[in-house]
Structure formats: structure tokens, C-alpha cells
Short mmCIF file of C-alpha atoms and ligand atoms in Angstrom, two decimals:
data_model
loop_
_atom_site.label_atom_id
_atom_site.label_comp_id
_atom_site.label_asym_id
_atom_site.label_seq_id
_atom_site.Cartn_x
_atom_site.Cartn_y
_atom_site.Cartn_z
CA ALA A 1 -0.35 0.10 0.14
CA ASN A 2 1.50 3.61 -1.09
CA ALA A 3 -0.25 5.44 2.67
CA LEU A 4 -0.94 4.87 6.15
CA GLY A 5 -4.73 4.24 6.24
CA ALA A 6 -4.35 1.69 3.23
CA ALA A 7 -1.43 -0.23 4.58
CA ALA A 8 -3.16 -0.04 8.13
CA ALA A 9 -6.83 -2.01 6.54
CA GLY A 10 -3.97 -4.84 4.99
CA SER A 11 -4.95 -6.13 8.86
CA GLY A 12 -7.68 -4.28 9.35
CA ARG A 13 -6.71 -1.34 11.08
CA TYR A 14 -7.44 1.80 10.99
CA PHE A 15 -4.37 4.88 11.14
CA GLY A 16 -5.97 8.25 11.38
CA THR A 17 -4.70 11.39 12.37
CA ALA A 18 -6.21 14.74 14.96
CA VAL A 19 -8.02 17.36 12.59
CA ALA A 20 -8.60 21.07 14.00
CA SER A 21 -10.96 22.17 11.99
CA GLY A 22 -9.81 25.79 11.15
CA ARG A 23 -6.84 23.48 9.25
CA LEU A 24 -9.00 22.21 6.59
CA GLY A 25 -8.78 25.15 4.58
CA ASP A 26 -5.30 24.49 3.71
CA SER A 27 -4.84 22.70 0.57
CA THR A 28 -1.69 21.09 1.72
CA TYR A 29 -3.08 19.64 4.91
CA SER A 30 -6.25 18.22 3.51
CA THR A 31 -4.09 16.66 0.64
CA VAL A 32 -2.15 14.90 3.20
CA LEU A 33 -5.16 14.20 5.57
CA ASP A 34 -7.73 12.44 2.27
CA ARG A 35 -4.47 9.83 0.83
CA GLU A 36 -3.54 8.60 4.53
CA PHE A 37 -5.64 9.01 7.47
CA THR A 38 -9.41 6.71 7.54
CA MET A 39 -9.86 7.49 10.93
CA VAL A 40 -10.53 12.00 12.02
CA THR A 41 -9.39 13.19 16.09
CA PRO A 42 -11.41 16.62 16.20
CA GLU A 43 -8.47 17.60 18.09
CA ASN A 44 -10.17 20.44 20.20
CA GLU A 45 -13.56 20.57 18.46
CA MET A 46 -15.81 17.95 20.45
CA LYS A 47 -14.59 19.34 24.24
CA TRP A 48 -16.98 20.45 26.03
CA ASP A 49 -15.42 24.28 26.21
CA THR A 50 -16.50 24.34 22.07
CA VAL A 51 -19.66 22.18 22.50
CA GLU A 52 -21.66 23.44 25.89
CA PRO A 53 -19.11 26.88 27.09
CA SER A 54 -23.16 27.83 29.14
CA ARG A 55 -25.05 25.55 30.46
CA GLY A 56 -27.36 24.43 28.05
CA SER A 57 -26.17 26.87 25.01
CA PHE A 58 -24.46 23.88 22.48
CA ASN A 59 -22.65 24.67 19.74
CA PHE A 60 -21.73 21.64 17.29
CA ALA A 61 -20.51 23.87 14.26
CA PRO A 62 -16.32 23.53 14.92
CA GLY A 63 -17.29 19.70 15.16
CA ASP A 64 -19.45 19.34 12.36
CA ALA A 65 -16.99 20.75 10.09
CA ILE A 66 -14.99 18.61 10.35
CA VAL A 67 -17.80 15.00 11.08
CA ASN A 68 -18.63 16.51 7.10
CA HIS A 69 -15.06 16.23 6.05
CA ALA A 70 -14.42 13.45 7.93
CA THR A 71 -17.85 11.64 5.79
CA ALA A 72 -17.98 12.81 2.69
CA HIS A 73 -13.50 12.03 2.57
CA GLY A 74 -15.52 8.25 4.02
CA GLN A 75 -13.04 8.22 7.20
CA ARG A 76 -14.26 7.18 10.60
CA MET A 77 -14.72 9.65 13.64
CA ARG A 78 -13.58 8.82 17.04
CA GLY A 79 -15.46 10.93 19.41
CA HIS A 80 -13.31 13.86 21.76
CA THR A 81 -14.08 14.13 24.64
CA LEU A 82 -17.02 13.69 26.34
CA VAL A 83 -16.32 14.25 30.41
CA TRP A 84 -13.26 16.02 31.55
CA HIS A 85 -11.19 17.56 34.14
CA SER A 86 -9.13 20.53 31.33
CA GLN A 87 -11.25 22.69 29.37
CA LEU A 88 -13.55 22.58 30.98
CA PRO A 89 -15.25 26.03 31.06
CA SER A 90 -15.75 27.78 35.03
CA TRP A 91 -19.39 27.44 35.05
CA VAL A 92 -18.89 23.51 35.34
CA GLY A 93 -15.75 23.73 37.65
CA SER A 94 -18.12 25.36 40.16
CA ILE A 95 -21.13 23.20 40.35
CA GLY A 96 -20.12 21.69 44.46
CA ASP A 97 -23.79 19.54 44.24
CA ALA A 98 -24.50 16.75 43.57
CA SER A 99 -27.54 15.94 42.37
CA THR A 100 -27.02 19.35 39.73
CA LEU A 101 -23.42 18.39 38.55
CA ARG A 102 -25.11 14.77 38.14
CA GLY A 103 -27.07 16.78 36.00
CA VAL A 104 -25.50 18.78 33.73
CA MET A 105 -22.54 15.76 33.17
CA ASP A 106 -25.66 13.19 32.21
CA ASN A 107 -26.83 16.35 29.68
CA HIS A 108 -24.22 17.36 28.02
CA ILE A 109 -22.88 13.76 27.40
CA THR A 110 -26.35 12.84 25.45
CA THR A 111 -26.62 16.23 24.33
CA GLU A 112 -23.53 15.48 21.91
CA MET A 113 -23.59 12.15 21.73
CA ASN A 114 -27.11 12.16 20.37
CA HIS A 115 -26.23 15.20 17.63
CA TYR A 116 -24.00 12.60 16.38
CA LYS A 117 -25.17 9.89 16.16
CA GLY A 118 -24.47 7.11 14.11
CA ARG A 119 -21.02 9.10 12.50
CA ILE A 120 -19.05 7.74 15.46
CA TYR A 121 -16.75 5.08 15.81
CA ALA A 122 -15.54 5.28 19.23
CA TRP A 123 -16.33 8.16 22.02
CA ASP A 124 -13.69 9.42 24.74
CA VAL A 125 -16.60 8.79 27.48
CA VAL A 126 -13.68 9.63 30.25
CA ASN A 127 -10.39 10.97 29.74
CA GLU A 128 -7.63 11.56 32.02
CA ALA A 129 -9.64 10.69 35.37
CA PHE A 130 -6.32 8.30 37.10
CA ALA A 131 -4.28 10.80 38.62
CA ASP A 132 0.41 10.36 38.19
CA ASP A 133 0.85 10.49 41.56
CA GLY A 134 1.48 7.01 41.28
CA SER A 135 -1.35 6.35 44.08
CA GLY A 136 -3.25 4.66 41.20
CA ARG A 137 -6.26 6.69 42.11
CA HIS A 138 -8.25 9.62 40.46
CA ARG A 139 -7.32 13.12 39.95
CA SER A 140 -8.52 15.68 41.05
CA SER A 141 -11.31 17.58 39.54
CA VAL A 142 -14.30 19.23 39.98
CA PHE A 143 -16.31 15.26 38.61
CA GLN A 144 -14.39 13.05 41.68
CA ASN A 145 -14.36 16.20 44.27
CA VAL A 146 -18.50 16.43 43.21
CA LEU A 147 -19.03 12.66 42.12
CA GLY A 148 -17.20 10.71 44.10
CA ASP A 149 -15.44 7.52 42.31
CA GLY A 150 -19.34 6.91 40.53
CA PHE A 151 -19.30 9.37 37.99
CA ILE A 152 -16.59 7.43 35.63
CA GLU A 153 -19.30 4.90 35.72
CA GLU A 154 -22.11 7.18 35.51
CA ALA A 155 -20.51 8.41 32.55
CA PHE A 156 -20.00 5.04 30.50
CA ARG A 157 -23.86 4.20 31.31
CA THR A 158 -25.41 7.09 30.31
CA ALA A 159 -23.15 6.98 27.38
CA ARG A 160 -24.41 3.16 26.86
CA ASN A 161 -28.45 4.31 26.50
CA THR A 162 -27.85 6.84 24.44
CA ASP A 163 -25.51 4.98 21.10
CA PRO A 164 -25.91 1.46 21.98
CA SER A 165 -24.11 1.38 18.50
CA ALA A 166 -21.04 3.31 19.18
CA LYS A 167 -18.43 2.10 21.23
CA LEU A 168 -17.44 3.61 25.04
CA CYS A 169 -14.18 3.90 25.06
CA TYR A 170 -11.80 5.61 28.70
CA ASN A 171 -8.48 7.69 27.63
CA ASP A 172 -5.46 8.54 29.05
CA TYR A 173 -1.45 9.60 28.97
CA ASN A 174 1.05 7.69 31.06
CA ILE A 175 -0.85 4.10 31.16
CA GLU A 176 2.02 1.99 28.86
CA ASN A 177 4.07 1.42 30.72
CA TRP A 178 2.22 -1.95 32.53
CA SER A 179 5.03 -1.31 35.83
CA ASP A 180 3.47 1.68 36.22
CA ALA A 181 1.02 2.35 39.36
CA LYS A 182 -1.16 5.08 37.52
CA THR A 183 -1.83 1.35 34.53
CA GLN A 184 -2.40 -0.31 36.91
CA GLY A 185 -5.23 1.61 38.19
CA VAL A 186 -6.59 2.45 35.32
CA TYR A 187 -5.97 -2.04 34.58
CA ARG A 188 -8.12 -2.24 38.16
CA MET A 189 -10.96 0.04 36.68
CA VAL A 190 -11.71 -1.72 33.87
CA LYS A 191 -11.35 -5.25 35.27
CA ASP A 192 -14.12 -3.81 37.76
CA PHE A 193 -16.10 -2.33 34.89
CA LYS A 194 -16.50 -5.98 33.20
CA SER A 195 -17.31 -7.75 35.92
CA ARG A 196 -19.58 -5.98 37.05
CA GLY A 197 -20.81 -5.56 33.43
CA VAL A 198 -20.38 -1.78 33.68
CA PRO A 199 -20.65 -1.05 29.56
CA ILE A 200 -16.73 -0.29 28.49
CA ASP A 201 -15.05 -0.98 25.36
CA CYS A 202 -12.15 0.19 24.69
CA VAL A 203 -8.90 1.28 25.81
CA GLY A 204 -7.22 4.50 24.80
CA PHE A 205 -3.01 4.95 25.47
CA GLN A 206 -2.63 8.60 24.29
CA SER A 207 1.39 7.66 23.67
CA HIS A 208 2.58 10.76 23.87
CA PHE A 209 5.84 9.29 23.85
CA GLY A 210 9.13 10.89 24.70
CA ALA A 211 12.52 10.34 22.08
CA GLY A 212 12.89 6.46 23.32
CA GLY A 213 9.89 6.16 22.15
CA PRO A 214 6.83 3.13 24.07
CA PRO A 215 8.59 2.13 27.14
CA ALA A 216 9.80 -2.20 26.30
CA SER A 217 6.41 -3.33 28.22
CA PHE A 218 4.14 -1.94 25.60
CA GLN A 219 2.82 -4.80 23.83
CA THR A 220 2.01 -6.23 27.70
CA THR A 221 0.51 -3.16 28.89
CA LEU A 222 -2.14 -3.70 25.16
CA SER A 223 -1.99 -7.64 25.82
CA ASN A 224 -3.30 -7.39 29.16
CA PHE A 225 -5.96 -4.73 29.30
CA ALA A 226 -6.68 -6.92 25.22
CA ALA A 227 -6.97 -10.15 27.07
CA LEU A 228 -10.21 -8.16 29.44
CA GLY A 229 -12.66 -8.31 27.06
CA VAL A 230 -12.20 -4.94 25.72
CA ASP A 231 -9.81 -3.47 22.20
CA VAL A 232 -7.37 -1.55 22.08
CA GLN A 233 -5.81 2.21 20.41
CA LEU A 234 -3.20 4.08 20.21
CA THR A 235 -5.41 7.47 20.52
CA GLU A 236 -2.61 10.44 20.41
CA LEU A 237 0.84 9.05 18.72
CA ASP A 238 3.67 11.66 19.08
CA ILE A 239 7.03 10.98 19.95
CA ALA A 240 9.59 13.64 20.79
CA GLN A 241 11.63 13.89 17.18
CA ALA A 242 10.57 10.92 15.67
CA SER A 243 13.03 8.14 15.27
CA ALA A 244 12.19 5.83 13.19
CA THR A 245 12.93 3.39 16.06
CA ALA A 246 10.90 4.99 18.63
CA TYR A 247 7.28 4.53 15.42
CA THR A 248 8.90 1.55 14.04
CA ASN A 249 8.57 -0.37 17.89
CA THR A 250 5.11 2.02 18.61
CA VAL A 251 3.00 0.07 15.53
CA LYS A 252 4.55 -2.94 15.86
CA ALA A 253 3.54 -3.16 19.57
CA CYS A 254 -0.15 -2.63 18.68
CA LEU A 255 0.45 -4.71 15.27
CA ALA A 256 0.53 -8.17 17.53
CA VAL A 257 -2.46 -7.71 20.08
CA THR A 258 -5.10 -8.74 17.58
CA HIS A 259 -7.38 -6.25 19.79
CA CYS A 260 -5.41 -3.04 18.86
CA THR A 261 -7.15 -2.02 16.16
CA GLY A 262 -5.56 1.75 15.55
CA ILE A 263 -3.53 4.17 15.72
CA THR A 264 -4.37 7.57 16.36
CA VAL A 265 -1.20 10.47 15.35
CA TRP A 266 -1.84 13.36 17.00
CA GLY A 267 -1.83 15.27 14.07
CA ILE A 268 -0.47 16.02 10.64
CA ARG A 269 2.71 18.70 10.32
CA ASP A 270 5.43 19.41 12.23
CA SER A 271 3.61 22.74 12.38
CA ASP A 272 0.16 21.11 13.88
CA SER A 273 1.51 19.67 16.66
CA TRP A 274 0.61 20.85 20.49
CA ARG A 275 5.02 19.83 20.90
CA THR A 276 6.17 22.98 19.93
CA GLY A 277 9.43 22.81 18.98
CA GLU A 278 9.84 18.45 19.36
CA ASN A 279 9.31 17.95 15.92
CA PRO A 280 7.36 14.50 16.07
CA LEU A 281 5.03 13.74 14.25
CA LEU A 282 5.36 11.47 10.66
CA PHE A 283 5.55 14.73 8.73
CA ASP A 284 7.59 18.07 7.99
CA ASN A 285 6.47 21.01 8.01
CA ASN A 286 5.72 21.77 4.37
CA GLY A 287 3.57 18.54 4.65
CA ASN A 288 6.29 16.25 3.23
CA PRO A 289 6.93 12.92 4.59
CA LYS A 290 9.78 12.44 7.53
CA PRO A 291 11.19 8.94 7.87
CA ALA A 292 9.11 8.45 11.11
CA TYR A 293 6.66 7.83 7.84
CA ASN A 294 8.42 5.61 5.97
CA ALA A 295 9.40 3.37 9.03
CA VAL A 296 5.72 3.13 9.69
CA LEU A 297 4.19 2.15 6.52
CA THR A 298 6.92 0.14 5.84
CA THR A 299 6.54 -2.07 9.11
CA LEU A 300 2.58 -1.29 8.51
C1 LIG B 1 -4.89 19.53 23.44
C2 LIG B 1 -4.09 19.53 22.36
O1 LIG B 1 -3.60 19.47 21.08
C3 LIG B 1 -4.18 21.01 21.80
O2 LIG B 1 -5.53 22.37 20.09
C4 LIG B 1 -5.39 22.27 23.06
O3 LIG B 1 -4.96 22.99 23.68
C5 LIG B 1 -5.22 21.13 24.56
O4 LIG B 1 -4.77 19.95 24.12
N1 LIG B 1 -4.70 14.77 26.34
C6 LIG B 1 -5.71 14.69 25.13
C7 LIG B 1 -6.18 15.83 24.08
O5 LIG B 1 -6.31 14.25 26.02
O6 LIG B 1 -6.97 16.19 24.24
C8 LIG B 1 -4.28 17.13 24.23
O7 LIG B 1 -4.84 17.97 23.16
C9 LIG B 1 -3.37 16.64 24.30
C10 LIG B 1 -3.43 15.67 25.33
#
């Protein structure tokens, strides 16, 4: 195959990218997007601060622009993200009453999912709910602090009831190394959800890596999660300096796990990346493929 999406399709997988609606009019950008990628994640356009900036007032125009582009080009969509402590408007953060916050969270989930019903392959229902401190516990957030541990389960149940045909994912970063307490905390949650019938279909490993690429245990982590009965996906891949070896090792880890269903890079050109100055992506600022691109294409 001569494109990432086509190569990944050879093993039944997708190859996706984050897309920013404001760049769709850039023809260099859209040419690479439509040639290479079969899955699209809105980089910011489906986050709470864009979608519901004030209570009950919804803005889907930026997300719609991306969904319309993807539909026109045969690309599937990952929805990102329904419940997250970041890019959260301050009106949500200041709710202190549990039944009010639960109603607001559930209304946000149902309204956004209903708007996009039938057009989203998988939703990141909850993003980054675990702490980085090595405790293996949930991080502090308005959802955690007001609703307690049960907010994650509540969000997944509401999501399943709203769009039963969408895959429901938990998504996080720094959960790629098997022995890390954060990885173990997420693993315990998924195991508990599966054992109690809480609806969860997939775990997204963001995969924001340093120059060395993935930890040696990455494949083990992916296969251990998959053994719980969920799909696993690399959802926001970027690697400082984008060495071909680091990208190859990352792709190999996914390919070795049957239920690793796809890989998404977090942007197209280095100039599109949120990691300014790290050149972590597969295309240079002019939209030309870098050595890591050829390594990925050959490995897929
Ligand atoms: C980032 C975007 O790339 C930036 O444009 C934005 O300013 C901040 O968020 N984890 C996630 C993504 O789940 O949504 C984040 O995206 C990167 C970290």
C-alpha cells in the first residue's frame, strides 16, 4: 500500500490523525489528510469548552465541519471527549451540588452523543481521570470531588443508553508502561467494570512519548488490557524528534496484539503539533513525509 490508512487496512486496522477544523481550508493539510488517514479525531472541537460554553447552550459548528469533511472522504470518527477535567468551562467547575452536577454531566453526554449519533465509531467517554502521583487513584477534579469514584461508571452507563452502537472508550496518558501505578489503577478499573457489567468497549493509550519511544512493556500492557475483553487503541501518538525506530517499535506493539484495532497520530505536520519545537509527527512543515513515515508505512 502507498498510504498509511490503506496499509493499516491490510490487517483490518485504521490509521488516524487529530484534525483541527481551522486547518481544513489549507490544501496542503487536507491533501495529506485525505490521502493518508482513515480515522479522524477532532483535536479540540468536541471538548466541553467548545460544545457547551455556558449551561444548556450547545455549539456543534466546529465539530460538524470536521464530521462533514470526514464523511465526504470516507473517514470514520473518534469522538473526543465527553468528560474531562481540562478544557472544561468554569461554570461546570463551580458546581458544588452532586445532583446538579450529575444532571449537567448526563445532559452534556446525551446532548452531544445524540447530535452525532450514528456518525462516531468510538467515543472517549472519560479522559484522563487517573492521578499521576503513583497512587493509582483518581485525580482531583470537580467530577471526582463532587460525585466521587462513581462518576466514571455513571458516564459510561449514560453513554451506552444514548448511543448503543458507538464503542465506549476510557482514554489516558502515561498508562503504557505495565508496572506504573497509574497503569495498574486503570487496569483495575477496567477489570472491575467488566466483572460488574459496566459498559466499556475500549481503552485508548494516548502514547505521547519522549524521544525513546514506547516503554519496553508496551506490547505487554496492550495485550493484558485486551485480555480483559476490550479493544485497545493508540489514540494520540506523537514522539519527540520522531525517530524511525521509536515509531517502528510503537507500531509493532499494536500489530502484535489482535485487539489493537488502530493507531491515531496527534496531528499531521510538525507545524500542526501541540508539542511546539519537538517535531514529533510523521510529516514536516511542508507536508512531506519524514523518515518515520516510511518506517511506519513499511511496518504496517
Ligand atoms: C491538546 C490539543 O492538541 C491542543 O490544541 C490543546 O490546546 C490542548 O489539548 N491529551 C488529550 C488531548 O486528551 O485532548 C490534548 O490535546 C493533548 C493531551
